[in-house]
Short mmCIF file of C-alpha atoms in Angstrom, two decimals:
data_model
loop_
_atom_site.label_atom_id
_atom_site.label_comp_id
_atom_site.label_asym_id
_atom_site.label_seq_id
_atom_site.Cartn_x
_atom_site.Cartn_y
_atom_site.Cartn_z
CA UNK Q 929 138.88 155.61 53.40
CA UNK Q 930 141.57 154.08 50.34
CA UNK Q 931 142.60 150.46 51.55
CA UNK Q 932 146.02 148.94 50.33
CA UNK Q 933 145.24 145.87 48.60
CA UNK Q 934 148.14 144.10 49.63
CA UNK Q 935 147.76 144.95 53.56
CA UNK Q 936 144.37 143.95 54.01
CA UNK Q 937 143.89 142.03 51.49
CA UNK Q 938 147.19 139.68 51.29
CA UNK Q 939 148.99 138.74 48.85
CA UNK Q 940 146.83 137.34 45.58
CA UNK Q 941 148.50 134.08 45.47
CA UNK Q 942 147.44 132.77 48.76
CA UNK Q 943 143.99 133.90 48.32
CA UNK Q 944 141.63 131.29 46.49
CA UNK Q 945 140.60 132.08 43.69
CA UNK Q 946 136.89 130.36 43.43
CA UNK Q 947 136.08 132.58 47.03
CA UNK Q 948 134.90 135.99 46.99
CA UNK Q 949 137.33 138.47 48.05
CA UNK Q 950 137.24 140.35 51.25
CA UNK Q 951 135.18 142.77 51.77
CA UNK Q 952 137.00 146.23 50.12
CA UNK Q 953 139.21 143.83 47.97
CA UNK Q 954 139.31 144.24 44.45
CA UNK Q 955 139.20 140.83 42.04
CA UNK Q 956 142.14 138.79 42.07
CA UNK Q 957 142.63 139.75 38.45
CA UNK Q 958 142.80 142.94 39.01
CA UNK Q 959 144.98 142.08 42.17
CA UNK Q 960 147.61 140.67 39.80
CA UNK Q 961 147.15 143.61 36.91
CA UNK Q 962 148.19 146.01 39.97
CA UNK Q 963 150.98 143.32 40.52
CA UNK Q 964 152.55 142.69 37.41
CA UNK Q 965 151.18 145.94 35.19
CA UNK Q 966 151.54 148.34 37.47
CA UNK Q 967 153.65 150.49 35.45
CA UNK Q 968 154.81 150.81 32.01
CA UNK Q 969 158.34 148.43 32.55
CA UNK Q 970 157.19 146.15 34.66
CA UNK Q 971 153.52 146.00 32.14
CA UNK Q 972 156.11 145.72 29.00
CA UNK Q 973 158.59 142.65 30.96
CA UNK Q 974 155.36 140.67 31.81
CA UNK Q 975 153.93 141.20 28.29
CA UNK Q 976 157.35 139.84 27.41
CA UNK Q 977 156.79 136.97 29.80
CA UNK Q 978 153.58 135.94 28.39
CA UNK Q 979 155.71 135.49 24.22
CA UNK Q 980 158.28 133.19 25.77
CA UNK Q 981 155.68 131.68 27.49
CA UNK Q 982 156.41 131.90 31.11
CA UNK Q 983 153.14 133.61 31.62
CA UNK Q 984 152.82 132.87 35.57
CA UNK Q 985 152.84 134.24 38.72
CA UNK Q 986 155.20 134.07 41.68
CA UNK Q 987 152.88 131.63 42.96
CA UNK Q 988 153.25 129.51 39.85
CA UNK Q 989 149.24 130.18 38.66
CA UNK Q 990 148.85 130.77 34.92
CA UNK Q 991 148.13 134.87 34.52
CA UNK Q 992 146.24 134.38 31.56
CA UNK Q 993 143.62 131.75 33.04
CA UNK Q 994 143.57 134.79 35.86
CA UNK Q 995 143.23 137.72 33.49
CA UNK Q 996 140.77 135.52 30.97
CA UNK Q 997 138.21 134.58 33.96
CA UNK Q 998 138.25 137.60 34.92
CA UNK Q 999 137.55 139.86 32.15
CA UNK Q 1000 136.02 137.65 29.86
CA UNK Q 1001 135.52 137.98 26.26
CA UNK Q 1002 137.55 141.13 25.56
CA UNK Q 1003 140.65 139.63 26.82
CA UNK Q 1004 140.10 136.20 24.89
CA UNK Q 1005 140.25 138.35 21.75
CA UNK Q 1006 142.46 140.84 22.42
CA UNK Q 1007 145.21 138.32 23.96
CA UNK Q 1008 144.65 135.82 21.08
CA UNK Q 1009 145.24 138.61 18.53
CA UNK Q 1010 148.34 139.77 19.76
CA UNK Q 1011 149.69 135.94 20.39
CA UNK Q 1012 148.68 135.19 16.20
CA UNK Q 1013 150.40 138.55 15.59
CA UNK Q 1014 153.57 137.80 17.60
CA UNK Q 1015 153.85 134.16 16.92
CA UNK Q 1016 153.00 133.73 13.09
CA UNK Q 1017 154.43 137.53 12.43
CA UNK Q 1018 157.28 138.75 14.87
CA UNK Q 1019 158.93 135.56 14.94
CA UNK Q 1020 158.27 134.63 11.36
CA UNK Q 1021 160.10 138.15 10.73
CA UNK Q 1022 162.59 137.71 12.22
CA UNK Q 1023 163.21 134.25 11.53
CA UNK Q 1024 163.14 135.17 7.89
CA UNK Q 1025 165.22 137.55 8.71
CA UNK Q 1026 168.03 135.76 9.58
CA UNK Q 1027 167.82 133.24 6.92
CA UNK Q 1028 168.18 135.53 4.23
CA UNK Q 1029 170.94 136.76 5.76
CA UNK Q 1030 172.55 133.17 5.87
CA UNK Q 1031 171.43 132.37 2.46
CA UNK Q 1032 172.74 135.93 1.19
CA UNK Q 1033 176.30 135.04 2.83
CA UNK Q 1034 176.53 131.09 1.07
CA UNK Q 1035 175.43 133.14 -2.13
CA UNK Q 1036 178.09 135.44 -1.92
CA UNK Q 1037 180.64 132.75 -0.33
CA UNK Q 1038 179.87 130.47 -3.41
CA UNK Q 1039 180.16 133.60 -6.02
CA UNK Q 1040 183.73 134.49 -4.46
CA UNK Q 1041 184.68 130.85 -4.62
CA UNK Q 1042 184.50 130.32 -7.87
CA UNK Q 1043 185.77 134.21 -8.55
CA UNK Q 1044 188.85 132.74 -6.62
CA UNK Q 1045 188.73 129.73 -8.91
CA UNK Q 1046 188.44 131.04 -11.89
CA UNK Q 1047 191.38 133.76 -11.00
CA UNK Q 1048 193.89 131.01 -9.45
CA UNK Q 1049 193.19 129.21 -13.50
CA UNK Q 1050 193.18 131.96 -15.63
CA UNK Q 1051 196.78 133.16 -13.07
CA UNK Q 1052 198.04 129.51 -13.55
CA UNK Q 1053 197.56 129.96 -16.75
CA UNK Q 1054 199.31 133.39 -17.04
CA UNK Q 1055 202.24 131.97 -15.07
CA UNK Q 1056 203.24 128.74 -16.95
CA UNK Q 1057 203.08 131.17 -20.25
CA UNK Q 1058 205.52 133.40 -18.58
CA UNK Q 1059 207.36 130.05 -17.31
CA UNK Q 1060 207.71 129.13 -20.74
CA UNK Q 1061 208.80 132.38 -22.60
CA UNK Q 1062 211.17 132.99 -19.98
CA UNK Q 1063 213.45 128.94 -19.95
CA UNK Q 1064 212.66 129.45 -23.94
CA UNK Q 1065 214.19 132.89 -24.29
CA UNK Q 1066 217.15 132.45 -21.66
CA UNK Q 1067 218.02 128.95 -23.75
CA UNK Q 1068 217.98 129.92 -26.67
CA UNK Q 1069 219.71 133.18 -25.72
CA UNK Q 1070 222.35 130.76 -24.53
CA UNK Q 1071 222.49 128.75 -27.38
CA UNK Q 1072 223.14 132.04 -29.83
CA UNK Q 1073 225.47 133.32 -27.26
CA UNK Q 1074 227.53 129.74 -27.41
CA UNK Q 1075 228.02 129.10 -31.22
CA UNK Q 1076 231.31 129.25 -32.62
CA UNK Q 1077 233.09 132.39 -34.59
CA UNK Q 1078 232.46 130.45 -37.87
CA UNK Q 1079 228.82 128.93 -37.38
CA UNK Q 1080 228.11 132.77 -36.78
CA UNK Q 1081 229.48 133.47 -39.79
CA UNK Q 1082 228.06 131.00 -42.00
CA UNK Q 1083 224.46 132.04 -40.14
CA UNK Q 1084 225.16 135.32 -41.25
CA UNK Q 1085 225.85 135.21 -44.75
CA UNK Q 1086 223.03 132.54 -45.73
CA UNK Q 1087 220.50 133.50 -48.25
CA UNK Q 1088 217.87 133.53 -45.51
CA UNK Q 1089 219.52 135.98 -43.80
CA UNK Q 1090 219.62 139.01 -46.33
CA UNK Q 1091 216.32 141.42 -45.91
CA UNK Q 1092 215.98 144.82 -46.71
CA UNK Q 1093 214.30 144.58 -43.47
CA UNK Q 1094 217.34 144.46 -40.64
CA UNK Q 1095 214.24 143.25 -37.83
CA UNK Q 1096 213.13 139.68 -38.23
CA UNK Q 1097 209.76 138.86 -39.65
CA UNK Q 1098 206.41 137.80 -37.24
CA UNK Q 1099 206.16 134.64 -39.12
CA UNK Q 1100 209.41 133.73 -38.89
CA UNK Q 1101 209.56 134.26 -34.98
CA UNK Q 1102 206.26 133.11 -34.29
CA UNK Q 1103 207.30 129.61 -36.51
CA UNK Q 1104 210.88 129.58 -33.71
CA UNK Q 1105 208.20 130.11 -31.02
CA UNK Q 1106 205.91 127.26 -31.86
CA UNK Q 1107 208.76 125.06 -32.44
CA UNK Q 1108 209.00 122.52 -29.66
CA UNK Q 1109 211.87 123.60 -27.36
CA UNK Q 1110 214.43 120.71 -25.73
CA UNK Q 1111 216.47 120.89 -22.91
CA UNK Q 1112 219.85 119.12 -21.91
CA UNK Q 1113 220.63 118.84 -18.28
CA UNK Q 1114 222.86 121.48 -18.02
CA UNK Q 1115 220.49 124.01 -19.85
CA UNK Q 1116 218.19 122.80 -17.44
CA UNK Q 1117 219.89 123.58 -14.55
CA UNK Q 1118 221.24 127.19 -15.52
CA UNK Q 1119 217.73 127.96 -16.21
CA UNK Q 1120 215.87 127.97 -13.18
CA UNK Q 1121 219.35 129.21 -11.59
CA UNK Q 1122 218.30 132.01 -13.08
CA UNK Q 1123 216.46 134.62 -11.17
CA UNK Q 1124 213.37 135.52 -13.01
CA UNK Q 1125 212.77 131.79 -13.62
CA UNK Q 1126 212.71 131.37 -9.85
CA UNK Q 1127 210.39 134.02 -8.89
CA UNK Q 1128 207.98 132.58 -11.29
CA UNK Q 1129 208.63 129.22 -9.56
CA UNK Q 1130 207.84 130.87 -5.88
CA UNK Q 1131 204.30 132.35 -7.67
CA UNK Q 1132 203.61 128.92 -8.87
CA UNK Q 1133 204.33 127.36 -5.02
CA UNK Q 1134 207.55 125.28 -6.72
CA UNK Q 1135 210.61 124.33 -5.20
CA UNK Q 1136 213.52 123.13 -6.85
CA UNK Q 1137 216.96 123.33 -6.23
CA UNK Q 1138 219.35 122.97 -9.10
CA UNK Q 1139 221.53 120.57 -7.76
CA UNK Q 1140 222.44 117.88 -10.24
CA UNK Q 1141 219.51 114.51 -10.11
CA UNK Q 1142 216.91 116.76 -10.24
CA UNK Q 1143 216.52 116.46 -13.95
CA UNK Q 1144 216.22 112.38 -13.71
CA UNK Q 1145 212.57 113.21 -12.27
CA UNK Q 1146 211.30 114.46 -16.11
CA UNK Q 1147 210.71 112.30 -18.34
CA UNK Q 1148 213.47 112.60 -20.73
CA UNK Q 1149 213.95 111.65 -24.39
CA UNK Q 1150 216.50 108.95 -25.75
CA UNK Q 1151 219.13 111.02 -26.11
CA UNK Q 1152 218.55 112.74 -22.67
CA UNK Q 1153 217.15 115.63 -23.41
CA UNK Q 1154 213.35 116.84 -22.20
CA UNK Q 1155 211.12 119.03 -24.33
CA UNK Q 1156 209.11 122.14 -22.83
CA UNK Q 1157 205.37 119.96 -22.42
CA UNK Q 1158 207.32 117.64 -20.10
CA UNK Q 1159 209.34 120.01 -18.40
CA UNK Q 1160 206.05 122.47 -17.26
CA UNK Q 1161 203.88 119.10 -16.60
CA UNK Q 1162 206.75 117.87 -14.27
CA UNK Q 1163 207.50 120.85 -12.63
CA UNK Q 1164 203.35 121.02 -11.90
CA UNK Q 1165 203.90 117.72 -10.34
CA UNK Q 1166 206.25 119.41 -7.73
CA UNK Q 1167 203.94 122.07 -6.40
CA UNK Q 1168 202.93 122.23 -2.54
CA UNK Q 1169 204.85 120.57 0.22
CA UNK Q 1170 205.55 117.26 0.93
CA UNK Q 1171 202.14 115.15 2.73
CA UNK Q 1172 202.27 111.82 4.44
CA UNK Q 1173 200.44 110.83 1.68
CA UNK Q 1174 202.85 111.27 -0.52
CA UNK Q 1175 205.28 109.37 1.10
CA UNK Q 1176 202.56 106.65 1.80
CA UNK Q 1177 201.72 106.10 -1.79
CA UNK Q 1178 205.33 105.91 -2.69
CA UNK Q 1179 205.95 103.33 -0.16
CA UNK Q 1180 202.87 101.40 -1.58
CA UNK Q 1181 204.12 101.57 -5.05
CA UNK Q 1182 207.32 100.48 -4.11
CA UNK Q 1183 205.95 97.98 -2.22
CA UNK Q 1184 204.11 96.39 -4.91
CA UNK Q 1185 206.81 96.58 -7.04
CA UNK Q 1186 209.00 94.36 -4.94
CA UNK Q 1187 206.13 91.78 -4.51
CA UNK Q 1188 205.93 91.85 -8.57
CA UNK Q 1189 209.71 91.16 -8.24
CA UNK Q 1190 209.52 88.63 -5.74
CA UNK Q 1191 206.99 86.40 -7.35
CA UNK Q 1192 208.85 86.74 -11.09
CA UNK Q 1193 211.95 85.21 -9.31
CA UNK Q 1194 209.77 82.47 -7.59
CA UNK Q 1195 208.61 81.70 -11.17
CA UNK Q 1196 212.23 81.75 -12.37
CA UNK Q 1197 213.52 79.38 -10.13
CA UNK Q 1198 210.46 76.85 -10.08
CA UNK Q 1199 211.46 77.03 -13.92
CA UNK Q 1200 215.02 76.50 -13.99
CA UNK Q 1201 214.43 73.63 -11.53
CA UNK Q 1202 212.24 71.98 -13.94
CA UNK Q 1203 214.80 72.80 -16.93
CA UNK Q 1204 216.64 69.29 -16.94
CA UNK Q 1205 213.35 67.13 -16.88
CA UNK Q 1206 212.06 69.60 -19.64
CA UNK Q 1207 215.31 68.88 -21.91
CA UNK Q 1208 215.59 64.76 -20.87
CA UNK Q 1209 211.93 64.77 -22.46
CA UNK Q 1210 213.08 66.95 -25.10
CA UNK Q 1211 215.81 64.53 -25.98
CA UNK Q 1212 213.47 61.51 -25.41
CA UNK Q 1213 211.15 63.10 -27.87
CA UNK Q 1214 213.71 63.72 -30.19
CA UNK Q 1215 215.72 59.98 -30.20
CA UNK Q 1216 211.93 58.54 -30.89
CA UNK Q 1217 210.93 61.40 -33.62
CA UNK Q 1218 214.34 59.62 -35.85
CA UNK Q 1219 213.57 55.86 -35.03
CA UNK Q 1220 210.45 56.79 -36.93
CA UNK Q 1221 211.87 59.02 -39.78
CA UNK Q 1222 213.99 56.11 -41.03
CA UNK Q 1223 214.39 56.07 -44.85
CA UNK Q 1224 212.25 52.93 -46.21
CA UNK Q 1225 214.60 50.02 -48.22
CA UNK Q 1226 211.60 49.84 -50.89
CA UNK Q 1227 211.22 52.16 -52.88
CA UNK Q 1228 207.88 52.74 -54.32
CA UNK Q 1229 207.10 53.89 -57.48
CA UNK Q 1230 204.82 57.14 -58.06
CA UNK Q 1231 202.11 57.59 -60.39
CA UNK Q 1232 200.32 60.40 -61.10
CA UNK Q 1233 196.83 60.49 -63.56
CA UNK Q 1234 197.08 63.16 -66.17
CA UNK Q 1235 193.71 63.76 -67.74
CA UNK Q 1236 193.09 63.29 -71.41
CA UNK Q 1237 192.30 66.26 -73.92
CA UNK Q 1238 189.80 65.67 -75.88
CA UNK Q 1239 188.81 67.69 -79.40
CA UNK Q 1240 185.29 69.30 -79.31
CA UNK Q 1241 183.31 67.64 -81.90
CA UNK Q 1242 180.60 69.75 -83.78
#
């Protein structure tokens, strides 16, 4: 006759497990392997179970204590083999795993970085020469374009100016192009009116309007003019939008100014309020200085030793 455990025997958690089983009863290990590996799924979830390590029953008892006094030595090594394997191996794996995909991803996040570096210089680069050719040829365009009927003429007939070759010479253009090129205001501002100097502007993230002021910002010459280097490194200075920073540190600057101000006219004023005991000492000085000097009413004669040549005697 084929007993069900679980009806005649009850349920392996309330059984104890030092006490022999009922009579007909398997163990209580094999009680909870019909439990909790009865078929492949439910076998494979427990397994799982036992790697996170919530290797218990329902009851709470541990299933490996269970399983290990139970079946003895085959089940200390094959359950510690399979622990090593899955701890130290399946974890280390995949573990590993993961962290070379990380590290892979900073590699290839720090390679594009400086990719993108190295393309927004070698671009920055690219655009200021553009920047420069462009104000340099529209200028200079405008200055040829703006000479009178008679400097034209006396441009044209100079000796310079007769070649059997009509083009002009590389050395000759690449000496103009070297040459350093300076800008009055009004050159200035018909430059970057100019189309193609503004869409080099936009690529370079600057924003200027030509509206008259603007060219106070460079740094100009003495006779108010600004040459190319000063132009490009102030126009640089305009790039991005305005920060609260930027307003900060002008306010700071300013501010310091006004306390260098403020203390040179404290100094002025303590010194012009000394002024009149500084010039009654003066005169005091001076009115005892002349009482001294007086001229003396005898007169002393001066002598002065003159040394005697004498003839070398042999």
């Amino acid at each position: 006759m084929h007993l069900d455990p679980p009806k005649v025997c009850g349920h392996p958690d309330t059984l104890d497990p030092f006490a022999a089983t009922p009579v007909g009863c398997p163990t209580i290990s094999d009680m909870y392997g019909q439990e909790y590996c009865s078929s492949v799924l439910t076998c494979m979830f427990t397994i799982f179970r036992c790697m996170i390590g919530d290797c218990t029953s329902t009851g709470g008892r541990s299933l490996t204590a269970i399983w290990s006094d139970g079946y003895g030595w085959p089940f200390y090594l094959f359950y510690s083999f399979c622990m090593v394997c899955t701890i130290f191996g399946m974890f280390n794996i995949i573990t590993g795993i993961f962290v070379e995909a990380t590290m892979n991803g900073l590699k290839e996040q720090e390679i594009h970085r400086k990719y993108a570096q190295a393309y927004e210089s070698n671009y920055m680069t690219e655009q200021l020469a553009k920047l420069v050719l462009c104000i340099s040829e529209k200028v200079r365009k405008a200055r040829q374009g703006g000479e009178s009927f008679g400097a034209m003429m006396r441009r044209g007939f100079s000796s310079n100016s007769f070649r059997s070759d009509e083009s002009p010479s590389p050395t000759s253009s690449t000496d103009q192009m070297e040459q350093e090129l300076f800008l009055t205001e009004e050159e200035f501002l018909q430059a970057i009116r100019n189309s193609d100097v503004r869409m080099i502007l936009d690529d370079l993230d600057v924003y200027v309007e030509p509206r008259p002021g603007v060219f106070e910002a460079f740094e100009t010459q003495d006779d108010g003019t600004v040459s190319m280097s000063e132009l490009v490194a102030g126009l640089m200075s305009f790039r991005g939008e305005l920060q609260k920073v930027d307003v900060l540190t002008t306010k700071k600057v300013v501010g310091d100014v006004r306390k260098q101000l403020s203390e040179l006219q404290s100094a002025h004023q303590v010194f012009m309020s000394q002024m009149p005991q500084l010039m009654e000492q003066m005169e005091d000085r001076i009115s005892t200085a002349s009482t001294t000097l007086r001229p003396s009413s005898d007169p002393r004669r001066l002598v002065v030793a003159v040394p005697r040549k004498r003839n070398q005697k042999w």
